[in-house]
């Protein structure tokens, strides 16, 4: 069983140390994890290429790796991403590998991800580096990767929410969920990726023995700390806020050609080290499996929404009801949004990730029945659309040839 308080190696440094004196004021000393300067993007496809470009634009030294030489050449041409000759001496490994079968994009498969971890990262990566998995993965994958790396690297899952059709609105830097296999993994991921919203505290132990340890993870912009509840009081939290509020530092969105820490002193003799990061807003969770389930459940929910619209459409066709008018009427209610079914559930992410969500349940009996039914609805809807298209084609052919069908 994993000790979630720390990885199997010695953490480089403690992030936060609260020193309480006899007076009301508190002193807070912060020290950062290893410097994150050199980054390797693994997988330079539809997701990996924009990630590589974004990280490079933030001023980091970025390299790329892909089994496709065309993908590497494209990354070099479009974003000046350097080709990685080996996997040594990197501070961060961002995994953006496809997680579907090579011959069937609708079926989940993570063999390629495990292969790159076992054959390259495990053999060549230095101790204490951060392995960030942005690929969509089933529950339990991150912990398995951690075991494959013999507990000597930080492993975190920060599932992407990048949407190719709306990259400007939903690009690399939108709000993300982040989870770490161990607390130190989570701290390292937050340090590299960016900022956490205020009041975003994680209680790893809820008093029922279900947590990962008797501590809280306190998050602020650019910093993250671990301490027991007994050592954190309101005055210390307020002092931390004052330090951040009254500290002058470069904004997270400003690219830095040469990332380097910049220690600053705020009120109450508080020293805060701000390190360059990706400036991505984060929602941290206490268990990495929550982060894993988040992504596949998001896409399963979207799948379900579209399937329900298809179901209503089929209902309307069977009962001679005007679907567009019904949909418009339904969507006048503030908490109802019936989607437009169009040609059915397309792409590969929604079908693949919905299957991944179903397969992630340990018990077959607890796998979502409503999602199984939604898959049947989508298949029926597509058959109906195909049938209607065939009928329309036959009618048009008959009109052109002058033949009449009976």
mmCIF file of C-alpha atoms in Angstrom:
data_model
loop_
_atom_site.group_PDB
_atom_site.id
_atom_site.type_symbol
_atom_site.label_atom_id
_atom_site.label_comp_id
_atom_site.label_asym_id
_atom_site.label_seq_id
_atom_site.Cartn_x
_atom_site.Cartn_y
_atom_site.Cartn_z
ATOM 1 C CA UNK A 1 0.000 0.000 0.000
ATOM 2 C CA UNK A 2 1.273 3.483 -0.844
ATOM 3 C CA UNK A 3 2.186 5.951 1.853
ATOM 4 C CA UNK A 4 0.354 8.973 0.542
ATOM 5 C CA UNK A 5 2.255 11.461 2.652
ATOM 6 C CA UNK A 6 5.431 11.167 0.611
ATOM 7 C CA UNK A 7 6.970 9.256 -2.257
ATOM 8 C CA UNK A 8 9.427 6.443 -1.719
ATOM 9 C CA UNK A 9 12.359 8.843 -2.038
ATOM 10 C CA UNK A 10 13.392 11.787 0.070
ATOM 11 C CA UNK A 11 11.601 14.941 -1.004
ATOM 12 C CA UNK A 12 14.037 17.670 -2.045
ATOM 13 C CA UNK A 13 12.658 20.231 0.403
ATOM 14 C CA UNK A 14 9.681 20.985 2.562
ATOM 15 C CA UNK A 15 7.425 23.597 0.999
ATOM 16 C CA UNK A 16 6.000 25.376 4.029
ATOM 17 C CA UNK A 17 7.030 25.603 7.612
ATOM 18 C CA UNK A 18 4.866 27.469 10.082
ATOM 19 C CA UNK A 19 6.829 28.831 13.052
ATOM 20 C CA UNK A 20 4.561 29.998 15.875
ATOM 21 C CA UNK A 21 5.959 32.409 18.452
ATOM 22 C CA UNK A 22 4.612 33.830 21.659
ATOM 23 C CA UNK A 23 3.334 36.917 19.885
ATOM 24 C CA UNK A 24 0.318 37.123 17.618
ATOM 25 C CA UNK A 25 2.447 37.308 14.501
ATOM 26 C CA UNK A 26 3.587 34.167 12.723
ATOM 27 C CA UNK A 27 6.585 33.529 10.548
ATOM 28 C CA UNK A 28 6.229 31.486 7.395
ATOM 29 C CA UNK A 29 9.221 30.110 5.538
ATOM 30 C CA UNK A 30 8.723 28.615 2.089
ATOM 31 C CA UNK A 31 11.150 26.580 0.065
ATOM 32 C CA UNK A 32 10.441 25.184 -3.347
ATOM 33 C CA UNK A 33 10.785 21.772 -4.867
ATOM 34 C CA UNK A 34 13.343 21.076 -7.566
ATOM 35 C CA UNK A 35 13.567 23.654 -10.309
ATOM 36 C CA UNK A 36 11.346 22.923 -13.284
ATOM 37 C CA UNK A 37 13.265 24.228 -16.285
ATOM 38 C CA UNK A 38 13.591 21.444 -18.832
ATOM 39 C CA UNK A 39 10.332 19.871 -20.037
ATOM 40 C CA UNK A 40 9.679 16.905 -22.322
ATOM 41 C CA UNK A 41 6.331 16.554 -24.073
ATOM 42 C CA UNK A 42 5.664 12.894 -24.895
ATOM 43 C CA UNK A 43 3.225 12.608 -27.775
ATOM 44 C CA UNK A 44 3.068 15.502 -30.260
ATOM 45 C CA UNK A 45 -0.312 14.837 -31.803
ATOM 46 C CA UNK A 46 -3.580 16.722 -31.547
ATOM 47 C CA UNK A 47 -3.128 17.368 -27.820
ATOM 48 C CA UNK A 48 0.639 17.266 -27.381
ATOM 49 C CA UNK A 49 1.497 19.879 -30.002
ATOM 50 C CA UNK A 50 -0.596 22.714 -28.506
ATOM 51 C CA UNK A 51 0.645 21.725 -25.037
ATOM 52 C CA UNK A 52 4.254 21.905 -26.221
ATOM 53 C CA UNK A 53 3.678 25.289 -27.825
ATOM 54 C CA UNK A 54 2.002 26.646 -24.687
ATOM 55 C CA UNK A 55 4.774 25.439 -22.370
ATOM 56 C CA UNK A 56 7.424 26.886 -24.674
ATOM 57 C CA UNK A 57 5.605 30.229 -24.822
ATOM 58 C CA UNK A 58 5.825 30.304 -21.023
ATOM 59 C CA UNK A 59 9.602 30.372 -21.284
ATOM 60 C CA UNK A 60 10.531 26.775 -20.471
ATOM 61 C CA UNK A 61 13.138 24.740 -22.308
ATOM 62 C CA UNK A 62 10.863 22.354 -24.227
ATOM 63 C CA UNK A 63 11.673 19.126 -26.039
ATOM 64 C CA UNK A 64 9.352 16.690 -27.793
ATOM 65 C CA UNK A 65 9.114 12.967 -28.415
ATOM 66 C CA UNK A 66 6.803 10.971 -30.668
ATOM 67 C CA UNK A 67 6.961 7.616 -32.416
ATOM 68 C CA UNK A 68 5.938 9.460 -35.583
ATOM 69 C CA UNK A 69 8.778 11.313 -37.261
ATOM 70 C CA UNK A 70 6.199 13.435 -39.094
ATOM 71 C CA UNK A 71 4.787 14.603 -35.759
ATOM 72 C CA UNK A 72 8.278 15.567 -34.562
ATOM 73 C CA UNK A 73 9.027 17.434 -37.776
ATOM 74 C CA UNK A 74 5.684 19.248 -37.570
ATOM 75 C CA UNK A 75 6.391 20.313 -33.972
ATOM 76 C CA UNK A 76 9.843 21.576 -34.961
ATOM 77 C CA UNK A 77 8.377 23.560 -37.862
ATOM 78 C CA UNK A 78 5.293 24.988 -36.147
ATOM 79 C CA UNK A 79 6.539 25.602 -32.609
ATOM 80 C CA UNK A 80 10.340 25.177 -32.786
ATOM 81 C CA UNK A 81 10.140 22.210 -30.422
ATOM 82 C CA UNK A 82 13.471 20.413 -30.121
ATOM 83 C CA UNK A 83 13.650 16.654 -30.636
ATOM 84 C CA UNK A 84 14.597 14.658 -27.547
ATOM 85 C CA UNK A 85 17.440 12.214 -28.162
ATOM 86 C CA UNK A 86 17.026 10.588 -24.762
ATOM 87 C CA UNK A 87 14.878 10.887 -21.638
ATOM 88 C CA UNK A 88 17.563 11.895 -19.133
ATOM 89 C CA UNK A 89 18.001 15.227 -17.337
ATOM 90 C CA UNK A 90 14.402 16.422 -17.736
ATOM 91 C CA UNK A 91 12.602 18.058 -14.828
ATOM 92 C CA UNK A 92 9.083 17.397 -16.141
ATOM 93 C CA UNK A 93 7.590 14.736 -18.409
ATOM 94 C CA UNK A 94 4.149 15.637 -19.787
ATOM 95 C CA UNK A 95 2.429 12.577 -21.248
ATOM 96 C CA UNK A 96 -0.010 13.341 -24.081
ATOM 97 C CA UNK A 97 -0.198 9.883 -25.650
ATOM 98 C CA UNK A 98 -3.382 8.619 -27.318
ATOM 99 C CA UNK A 99 -5.245 6.112 -25.158
ATOM 100 C CA UNK A 100 -7.191 4.211 -27.797
ATOM 101 C CA UNK A 101 -6.414 1.139 -29.845
ATOM 102 C CA UNK A 102 -4.388 1.883 -32.978
ATOM 103 C CA UNK A 103 -6.917 0.046 -35.136
ATOM 104 C CA UNK A 104 -10.039 1.251 -33.305
ATOM 105 C CA UNK A 105 -10.176 4.797 -31.972
ATOM 106 C CA UNK A 106 -13.465 4.080 -30.185
ATOM 107 C CA UNK A 107 -11.914 1.453 -27.890
ATOM 108 C CA UNK A 108 -9.730 2.481 -24.928
ATOM 109 C CA UNK A 109 -6.230 1.065 -24.601
ATOM 110 C CA UNK A 110 -3.307 2.372 -22.539
ATOM 111 C CA UNK A 111 -0.597 -0.076 -23.559
ATOM 112 C CA UNK A 112 1.316 2.683 -25.336
ATOM 113 C CA UNK A 113 1.394 4.817 -22.201
ATOM 114 C CA UNK A 114 2.674 1.968 -20.036
ATOM 115 C CA UNK A 115 5.258 1.098 -22.678
ATOM 116 C CA UNK A 116 6.764 4.591 -22.743
ATOM 117 C CA UNK A 117 6.857 4.678 -18.946
ATOM 118 C CA UNK A 118 8.520 1.290 -18.622
ATOM 119 C CA UNK A 119 10.915 1.430 -21.557
ATOM 120 C CA UNK A 120 11.977 5.085 -21.433
ATOM 121 C CA UNK A 121 11.046 7.084 -18.315
ATOM 122 C CA UNK A 122 11.730 4.312 -15.788
ATOM 123 C CA UNK A 123 15.140 3.600 -17.289
ATOM 124 C CA UNK A 124 16.389 7.101 -18.055
ATOM 125 C CA UNK A 125 14.622 9.700 -15.889
ATOM 126 C CA UNK A 126 16.354 11.223 -12.888
ATOM 127 C CA UNK A 127 15.006 10.913 -9.356
ATOM 128 C CA UNK A 128 12.508 13.519 -8.205
ATOM 129 C CA UNK A 129 11.323 14.578 -11.656
ATOM 130 C CA UNK A 130 7.619 15.229 -12.236
ATOM 131 C CA UNK A 131 5.601 12.916 -14.483
ATOM 132 C CA UNK A 132 2.381 14.656 -15.477
ATOM 133 C CA UNK A 133 -0.250 12.562 -17.254
ATOM 134 C CA UNK A 134 -2.561 14.729 -19.347
ATOM 135 C CA UNK A 135 -3.869 11.838 -21.445
ATOM 136 C CA UNK A 136 -7.303 10.498 -20.568
ATOM 137 C CA UNK A 137 -6.781 7.374 -18.465
ATOM 138 C CA UNK A 138 -8.891 4.876 -16.505
ATOM 139 C CA UNK A 139 -8.957 4.788 -12.731
ATOM 140 C CA UNK A 140 -5.828 3.316 -11.156
ATOM 141 C CA UNK A 141 -3.447 4.192 -13.998
ATOM 142 C CA UNK A 142 -1.463 6.859 -12.136
ATOM 143 C CA UNK A 143 -0.725 4.595 -9.187
ATOM 144 C CA UNK A 144 0.383 1.833 -11.529
ATOM 145 C CA UNK A 145 2.731 4.272 -13.282
ATOM 146 C CA UNK A 146 4.090 5.279 -9.877
ATOM 147 C CA UNK A 147 4.829 1.632 -9.085
ATOM 148 C CA UNK A 148 6.494 1.136 -12.479
ATOM 149 C CA UNK A 149 8.783 4.069 -11.671
ATOM 150 C CA UNK A 150 9.719 2.440 -8.367
ATOM 151 C CA UNK A 151 8.357 5.388 -6.371
ATOM 152 C CA UNK A 152 11.293 7.592 -7.358
ATOM 153 C CA UNK A 153 9.472 10.216 -9.468
ATOM 154 C CA UNK A 154 6.479 12.412 -8.679
ATOM 155 C CA UNK A 155 3.376 11.238 -10.580
ATOM 156 C CA UNK A 156 0.327 13.460 -11.044
ATOM 157 C CA UNK A 157 -2.725 13.470 -13.267
ATOM 158 C CA UNK A 158 -3.887 16.758 -14.759
ATOM 159 C CA UNK A 159 -6.471 15.700 -17.365
ATOM 160 C CA UNK A 160 -6.724 18.024 -20.319
ATOM 161 C CA UNK A 161 -9.894 19.892 -21.214
ATOM 162 C CA UNK A 162 -8.529 21.167 -24.502
ATOM 163 C CA UNK A 163 -11.131 21.310 -27.291
ATOM 164 C CA UNK A 164 -9.805 21.525 -30.834
ATOM 165 C CA UNK A 165 -12.916 23.156 -32.320
ATOM 166 C CA UNK A 166 -12.883 25.953 -29.751
ATOM 167 C CA UNK A 167 -9.209 26.236 -28.865
ATOM 168 C CA UNK A 168 -9.392 29.969 -28.213
ATOM 169 C CA UNK A 169 -12.117 29.576 -25.585
ATOM 170 C CA UNK A 170 -11.170 26.106 -24.337
ATOM 171 C CA UNK A 171 -7.424 25.846 -24.760
ATOM 172 C CA UNK A 172 -4.555 24.511 -22.691
ATOM 173 C CA UNK A 173 -4.830 27.145 -19.944
ATOM 174 C CA UNK A 174 -8.409 26.591 -18.776
ATOM 175 C CA UNK A 175 -9.349 25.433 -15.282
ATOM 176 C CA UNK A 176 -8.015 21.925 -14.618
ATOM 177 C CA UNK A 177 -8.438 19.237 -11.999
ATOM 178 C CA UNK A 178 -5.158 18.040 -10.474
ATOM 179 C CA UNK A 179 -4.395 15.012 -8.329
ATOM 180 C CA UNK A 180 -1.164 13.421 -7.140
ATOM 181 C CA UNK A 181 -0.340 9.846 -6.196
ATOM 182 C CA UNK A 182 1.269 11.196 -3.008
ATOM 183 C CA UNK A 183 1.042 14.573 -1.318
ATOM 184 C CA UNK A 184 4.508 15.494 -2.559
ATOM 185 C CA UNK A 185 3.399 14.628 -6.105
ATOM 186 C CA UNK A 186 0.458 16.989 -5.793
ATOM 187 C CA UNK A 187 2.684 19.758 -4.422
ATOM 188 C CA UNK A 188 5.141 19.371 -7.282
ATOM 189 C CA UNK A 189 2.343 19.428 -9.873
ATOM 190 C CA UNK A 190 0.781 22.565 -8.418
ATOM 191 C CA UNK A 191 4.166 24.288 -8.315
ATOM 192 C CA UNK A 192 4.738 23.594 -12.007
ATOM 193 C CA UNK A 193 1.236 24.108 -13.387
ATOM 194 C CA UNK A 194 0.166 27.267 -11.676
ATOM 195 C CA UNK A 195 -2.416 28.706 -9.436
ATOM 196 C CA UNK A 196 -5.128 27.426 -7.126
ATOM 197 C CA UNK A 197 -8.236 29.389 -6.293
ATOM 198 C CA UNK A 198 -8.545 30.887 -2.820
ATOM 199 C CA UNK A 199 -10.329 28.747 -0.214
ATOM 200 C CA UNK A 200 -9.351 25.675 -2.212
ATOM 201 C CA UNK A 201 -8.368 23.547 0.765
ATOM 202 C CA UNK A 202 -8.165 19.771 0.754
ATOM 203 C CA UNK A 203 -8.921 17.829 3.892
ATOM 204 C CA UNK A 204 -7.226 14.508 3.291
ATOM 205 C CA UNK A 205 -8.815 12.958 6.369
ATOM 206 C CA UNK A 206 -12.490 13.600 7.000
ATOM 207 C CA UNK A 207 -12.468 11.985 10.390
ATOM 208 C CA UNK A 208 -13.939 8.739 9.101
ATOM 209 C CA UNK A 209 -10.629 7.140 8.237
ATOM 210 C CA UNK A 210 -11.295 7.568 4.520
ATOM 211 C CA UNK A 211 -8.657 10.211 3.901
ATOM 212 C CA UNK A 212 -5.024 9.894 3.034
ATOM 213 C CA UNK A 213 -3.654 11.346 6.260
ATOM 214 C CA UNK A 214 -4.380 13.742 9.073
ATOM 215 C CA UNK A 215 -3.407 16.943 7.333
ATOM 216 C CA UNK A 216 -4.612 19.666 5.010
ATOM 217 C CA UNK A 217 -3.146 20.932 1.786
ATOM 218 C CA UNK A 218 -3.213 24.709 1.725
ATOM 219 C CA UNK A 219 -3.079 26.290 -1.711
ATOM 220 C CA UNK A 220 -2.367 29.831 -2.816
ATOM 221 C CA UNK A 221 -1.123 31.360 -6.065
ATOM 222 C CA UNK A 222 2.241 29.816 -6.889
ATOM 223 C CA UNK A 223 2.642 28.034 -3.548
ATOM 224 C CA UNK A 224 1.343 24.955 -1.789
ATOM 225 C CA UNK A 225 2.017 23.699 1.690
ATOM 226 C CA UNK A 226 1.392 20.715 3.906
ATOM 227 C CA UNK A 227 0.792 21.032 7.605
ATOM 228 C CA UNK A 228 -1.324 19.525 10.336
ATOM 229 C CA UNK A 229 -4.512 21.381 11.297
ATOM 230 C CA UNK A 230 -3.141 22.113 14.771
ATOM 231 C CA UNK A 231 -0.289 24.195 13.366
ATOM 232 C CA UNK A 232 -2.417 26.398 11.135
ATOM 233 C CA UNK A 233 -4.430 29.190 12.727
ATOM 234 C CA UNK A 234 -6.339 32.139 11.365
ATOM 235 C CA UNK A 235 -3.479 34.553 11.961
ATOM 236 C CA UNK A 236 -1.072 32.409 9.924
ATOM 237 C CA UNK A 237 -3.576 32.069 7.084
ATOM 238 C CA UNK A 238 -4.186 35.808 7.130
ATOM 239 C CA UNK A 239 -0.445 36.456 7.146
ATOM 240 C CA UNK A 240 -0.042 34.214 4.108
ATOM 241 C CA UNK A 241 -2.756 36.152 2.284
ATOM 242 C CA UNK A 242 -1.125 39.471 3.225
ATOM 243 C CA UNK A 243 2.206 38.278 1.877
ATOM 244 C CA UNK A 244 0.689 37.337 -1.433
ATOM 245 C CA UNK A 245 -1.435 40.462 -1.660
ATOM 246 C CA UNK A 246 1.471 42.769 -0.892
ATOM 247 C CA UNK A 247 4.118 41.029 -2.959
ATOM 248 C CA UNK A 248 5.186 42.282 -6.349
ATOM 249 C CA UNK A 249 5.962 39.542 -8.807
ATOM 250 C CA UNK A 250 5.575 38.723 -12.504
ATOM 251 C CA UNK A 251 2.123 37.535 -13.448
ATOM 252 C CA UNK A 252 1.673 33.863 -14.227
ATOM 253 C CA UNK A 253 0.718 34.640 -17.811
ATOM 254 C CA UNK A 254 3.890 36.572 -18.612
ATOM 255 C CA UNK A 255 6.421 34.413 -20.459
ATOM 256 C CA UNK A 256 9.876 34.242 -18.954
ATOM 257 C CA UNK A 257 12.847 33.503 -21.214
ATOM 258 C CA UNK A 258 14.807 32.076 -18.321
ATOM 259 C CA UNK A 259 12.685 30.685 -15.457
ATOM 260 C CA UNK A 260 14.205 31.355 -12.053
ATOM 261 C CA UNK A 261 12.897 31.649 -8.490
ATOM 262 C CA UNK A 262 12.319 35.123 -7.068
ATOM 263 C CA UNK A 263 12.116 35.190 -3.258
ATOM 264 C CA UNK A 264 10.191 38.148 -1.835
ATOM 265 C CA UNK A 265 9.492 39.348 1.678
ATOM 266 C CA UNK A 266 5.957 40.381 2.594
ATOM 267 C CA UNK A 267 4.287 41.471 5.805
ATOM 268 C CA UNK A 268 4.970 39.848 9.152
ATOM 269 C CA UNK A 269 8.466 38.763 8.082
ATOM 270 C CA UNK A 270 7.090 36.210 5.612
ATOM 271 C CA UNK A 271 9.360 34.956 2.861
ATOM 272 C CA UNK A 272 7.610 33.703 -0.265
ATOM 273 C CA UNK A 273 9.391 32.088 -3.207
ATOM 274 C CA UNK A 274 7.575 32.489 -6.512
ATOM 275 C CA UNK A 275 8.720 30.227 -9.280
ATOM 276 C CA UNK A 276 7.685 30.487 -12.929
ATOM 277 C CA UNK A 277 4.861 28.148 -13.831
ATOM 278 C CA UNK A 278 2.297 27.562 -16.547
ATOM 279 C CA UNK A 279 -0.261 29.914 -15.015
ATOM 280 C CA UNK A 280 -3.066 27.372 -15.327
ATOM 281 C CA UNK A 281 -5.924 27.636 -12.786
ATOM 282 C CA UNK A 282 -6.218 24.424 -10.805
ATOM 283 C CA UNK A 283 -8.799 22.547 -8.788
ATOM 284 C CA UNK A 284 -6.817 20.119 -6.588
ATOM 285 C CA UNK A 285 -8.365 16.896 -5.305
ATOM 286 C CA UNK A 286 -7.225 14.709 -2.420
ATOM 287 C CA UNK A 287 -6.978 11.433 -4.368
ATOM 288 C CA UNK A 288 -5.479 10.980 -7.817
ATOM 289 C CA UNK A 289 -8.265 8.544 -8.720
ATOM 290 C CA UNK A 290 -10.773 11.376 -8.372
ATOM 291 C CA UNK A 291 -8.836 13.286 -11.020
ATOM 292 C CA UNK A 292 -8.818 10.205 -13.256
ATOM 293 C CA UNK A 293 -12.557 9.641 -12.913
ATOM 294 C CA UNK A 294 -13.312 13.342 -13.416
ATOM 295 C CA UNK A 295 -12.263 13.356 -17.071
ATOM 296 C CA UNK A 296 -13.983 10.158 -18.150
ATOM 297 C CA UNK A 297 -17.126 11.048 -16.199
ATOM 298 C CA UNK A 298 -17.208 14.485 -17.874
ATOM 299 C CA UNK A 299 -17.229 12.921 -21.312
ATOM 300 C CA UNK A 300 -19.700 10.233 -20.243
ATOM 301 C CA UNK A 301 -22.018 12.998 -19.068
ATOM 302 C CA UNK A 302 -21.735 14.749 -22.415
ATOM 303 C CA UNK A 303 -22.421 11.458 -24.188
ATOM 304 C CA UNK A 304 -25.539 11.029 -22.075
ATOM 305 C CA UNK A 305 -26.770 14.543 -22.891
ATOM 306 C CA UNK A 306 -26.508 13.952 -26.634
ATOM 307 C CA UNK A 307 -28.106 10.509 -26.367
ATOM 308 C CA UNK A 308 -31.086 11.999 -24.514
ATOM 309 C CA UNK A 309 -31.560 14.527 -27.309
ATOM 310 C CA UNK A 310 -31.466 11.641 -29.789
ATOM 311 C CA UNK A 311 -34.039 9.780 -27.710
ATOM 312 C CA UNK A 312 -36.414 12.737 -27.742
ATOM 313 C CA UNK A 313 -35.906 13.090 -31.494
ATOM 314 C CA UNK A 314 -36.852 9.449 -32.064
ATOM 315 C CA UNK A 315 -39.877 9.929 -29.805
ATOM 316 C CA UNK A 316 -40.979 12.899 -31.900
ATOM 317 C CA UNK A 317 -40.588 10.988 -35.149
ATOM 318 C CA UNK A 318 -42.626 8.077 -33.817
ATOM 319 C CA UNK A 319 -45.397 10.361 -32.583
ATOM 320 C CA UNK A 320 -45.503 12.966 -35.397
ATOM 321 C CA UNK A 321 -44.259 15.810 -33.197
ATOM 322 C CA UNK A 322 -42.156 18.720 -34.413
ATOM 323 C CA UNK A 323 -38.808 18.154 -32.689
ATOM 324 C CA UNK A 324 -37.232 21.597 -33.318
ATOM 325 C CA UNK A 325 -40.279 23.344 -31.889
ATOM 326 C CA UNK A 326 -40.395 21.015 -28.874
ATOM 327 C CA UNK A 327 -36.689 21.504 -28.232
ATOM 328 C CA UNK A 328 -37.057 25.278 -28.415
ATOM 329 C CA UNK A 329 -39.936 25.172 -25.959
ATOM 330 C CA UNK A 330 -38.080 22.926 -23.520
ATOM 331 C CA UNK A 331 -34.989 25.122 -23.553
ATOM 332 C CA UNK A 332 -36.942 28.142 -22.328
ATOM 333 C CA UNK A 333 -36.645 26.678 -18.794
ATOM 334 C CA UNK A 334 -33.575 27.955 -16.937
ATOM 335 C CA UNK A 335 -32.202 24.542 -15.966
ATOM 336 C CA UNK A 336 -32.988 22.620 -19.149
ATOM 337 C CA UNK A 337 -30.710 22.432 -22.198
ATOM 338 C CA UNK A 338 -31.664 19.875 -24.820
ATOM 339 C CA UNK A 339 -28.840 19.561 -27.322
ATOM 340 C CA UNK A 340 -29.149 19.225 -31.077
ATOM 341 C CA UNK A 341 -28.570 15.553 -31.986
ATOM 342 C CA UNK A 342 -27.369 16.183 -35.555
ATOM 343 C CA UNK A 343 -25.652 13.084 -37.021
ATOM 344 C CA UNK A 344 -25.242 11.253 -33.742
ATOM 345 C CA UNK A 345 -22.388 11.103 -31.279
ATOM 346 C CA UNK A 346 -19.288 11.693 -33.358
ATOM 347 C CA UNK A 347 -15.561 11.916 -32.827
ATOM 348 C CA UNK A 348 -13.731 9.310 -30.810
ATOM 349 C CA UNK A 349 -13.273 10.895 -27.377
ATOM 350 C CA UNK A 350 -16.849 10.623 -26.141
ATOM 351 C CA UNK A 351 -17.407 6.976 -27.164
ATOM 352 C CA UNK A 352 -13.935 5.914 -25.983
ATOM 353 C CA UNK A 353 -14.053 7.718 -22.663
ATOM 354 C CA UNK A 354 -17.603 6.549 -21.931
ATOM 355 C CA UNK A 355 -16.437 2.967 -22.400
ATOM 356 C CA UNK A 356 -13.428 3.743 -20.206
ATOM 357 C CA UNK A 357 -15.742 5.025 -17.479
ATOM 358 C CA UNK A 358 -17.899 1.908 -17.664
ATOM 359 C CA UNK A 359 -14.874 -0.389 -17.556
ATOM 360 C CA UNK A 360 -13.342 1.488 -14.619
ATOM 361 C CA UNK A 361 -15.865 0.075 -12.152
ATOM 362 C CA UNK A 362 -14.503 -2.921 -10.278
ATOM 363 C CA UNK A 363 -17.937 -4.502 -10.132
ATOM 364 C CA UNK A 364 -19.763 -5.320 -13.356
ATOM 365 C CA UNK A 365 -23.079 -5.055 -11.527
ATOM 366 C CA UNK A 366 -22.407 -1.423 -10.596
ATOM 367 C CA UNK A 367 -21.562 -0.271 -14.111
ATOM 368 C CA UNK A 368 -23.907 2.479 -15.200
ATOM 369 C CA UNK A 369 -27.072 1.069 -16.736
ATOM 370 C CA UNK A 370 -28.115 4.475 -17.995
ATOM 371 C CA UNK A 371 -24.892 4.818 -20.003
ATOM 372 C CA UNK A 372 -25.368 1.373 -21.502
ATOM 373 C CA UNK A 373 -28.874 2.407 -22.535
ATOM 374 C CA UNK A 374 -27.546 5.664 -24.010
ATOM 375 C CA UNK A 375 -25.210 3.677 -26.255
ATOM 376 C CA UNK A 376 -28.170 1.687 -27.520
ATOM 377 C CA UNK A 377 -30.084 4.916 -28.180
ATOM 378 C CA UNK A 378 -27.186 6.349 -30.168
ATOM 379 C CA UNK A 379 -26.961 3.210 -32.292
ATOM 380 C CA UNK A 380 -30.724 3.275 -32.932
ATOM 381 C CA UNK A 381 -30.617 6.959 -33.792
ATOM 382 C CA UNK A 382 -27.800 6.452 -36.286
ATOM 383 C CA UNK A 383 -29.654 3.544 -37.891
ATOM 384 C CA UNK A 384 -32.703 5.745 -38.223
ATOM 385 C CA UNK A 385 -30.704 8.571 -39.796
ATOM 386 C CA UNK A 386 -29.063 6.126 -42.192
ATOM 387 C CA UNK A 387 -32.442 4.694 -43.139
ATOM 388 C CA UNK A 388 -33.888 8.146 -43.773
ATOM 389 C CA UNK A 389 -30.857 9.139 -45.837
ATOM 390 C CA UNK A 390 -31.221 5.962 -47.899
ATOM 391 C CA UNK A 391 -34.916 6.643 -48.491
ATOM 392 C CA UNK A 392 -34.157 10.216 -49.550
ATOM 393 C CA UNK A 393 -31.473 9.015 -51.948
ATOM 394 C CA UNK A 394 -33.868 6.479 -53.499
ATOM 395 C CA UNK A 395 -36.532 9.135 -54.001
ATOM 396 C CA UNK A 396 -34.048 11.490 -55.651
ATOM 397 C CA UNK A 397 -32.829 8.681 -57.920
ATOM 398 C CA UNK A 398 -36.375 7.812 -58.886
ATOM 399 C CA UNK A 399 -37.120 11.442 -59.755
ATOM 400 C CA UNK A 400 -34.026 11.647 -61.946
ATOM 401 C CA UNK A 401 -34.802 8.421 -63.770
ATOM 402 C CA UNK A 402 -38.551 8.921 -63.905
ATOM 403 C CA UNK A 403 -39.201 5.661 -62.105
ATOM 404 C CA UNK A 404 -41.828 5.344 -59.380
ATOM 405 C CA UNK A 405 -41.437 2.961 -56.481
ATOM 406 C CA UNK A 406 -44.392 1.005 -55.175
#
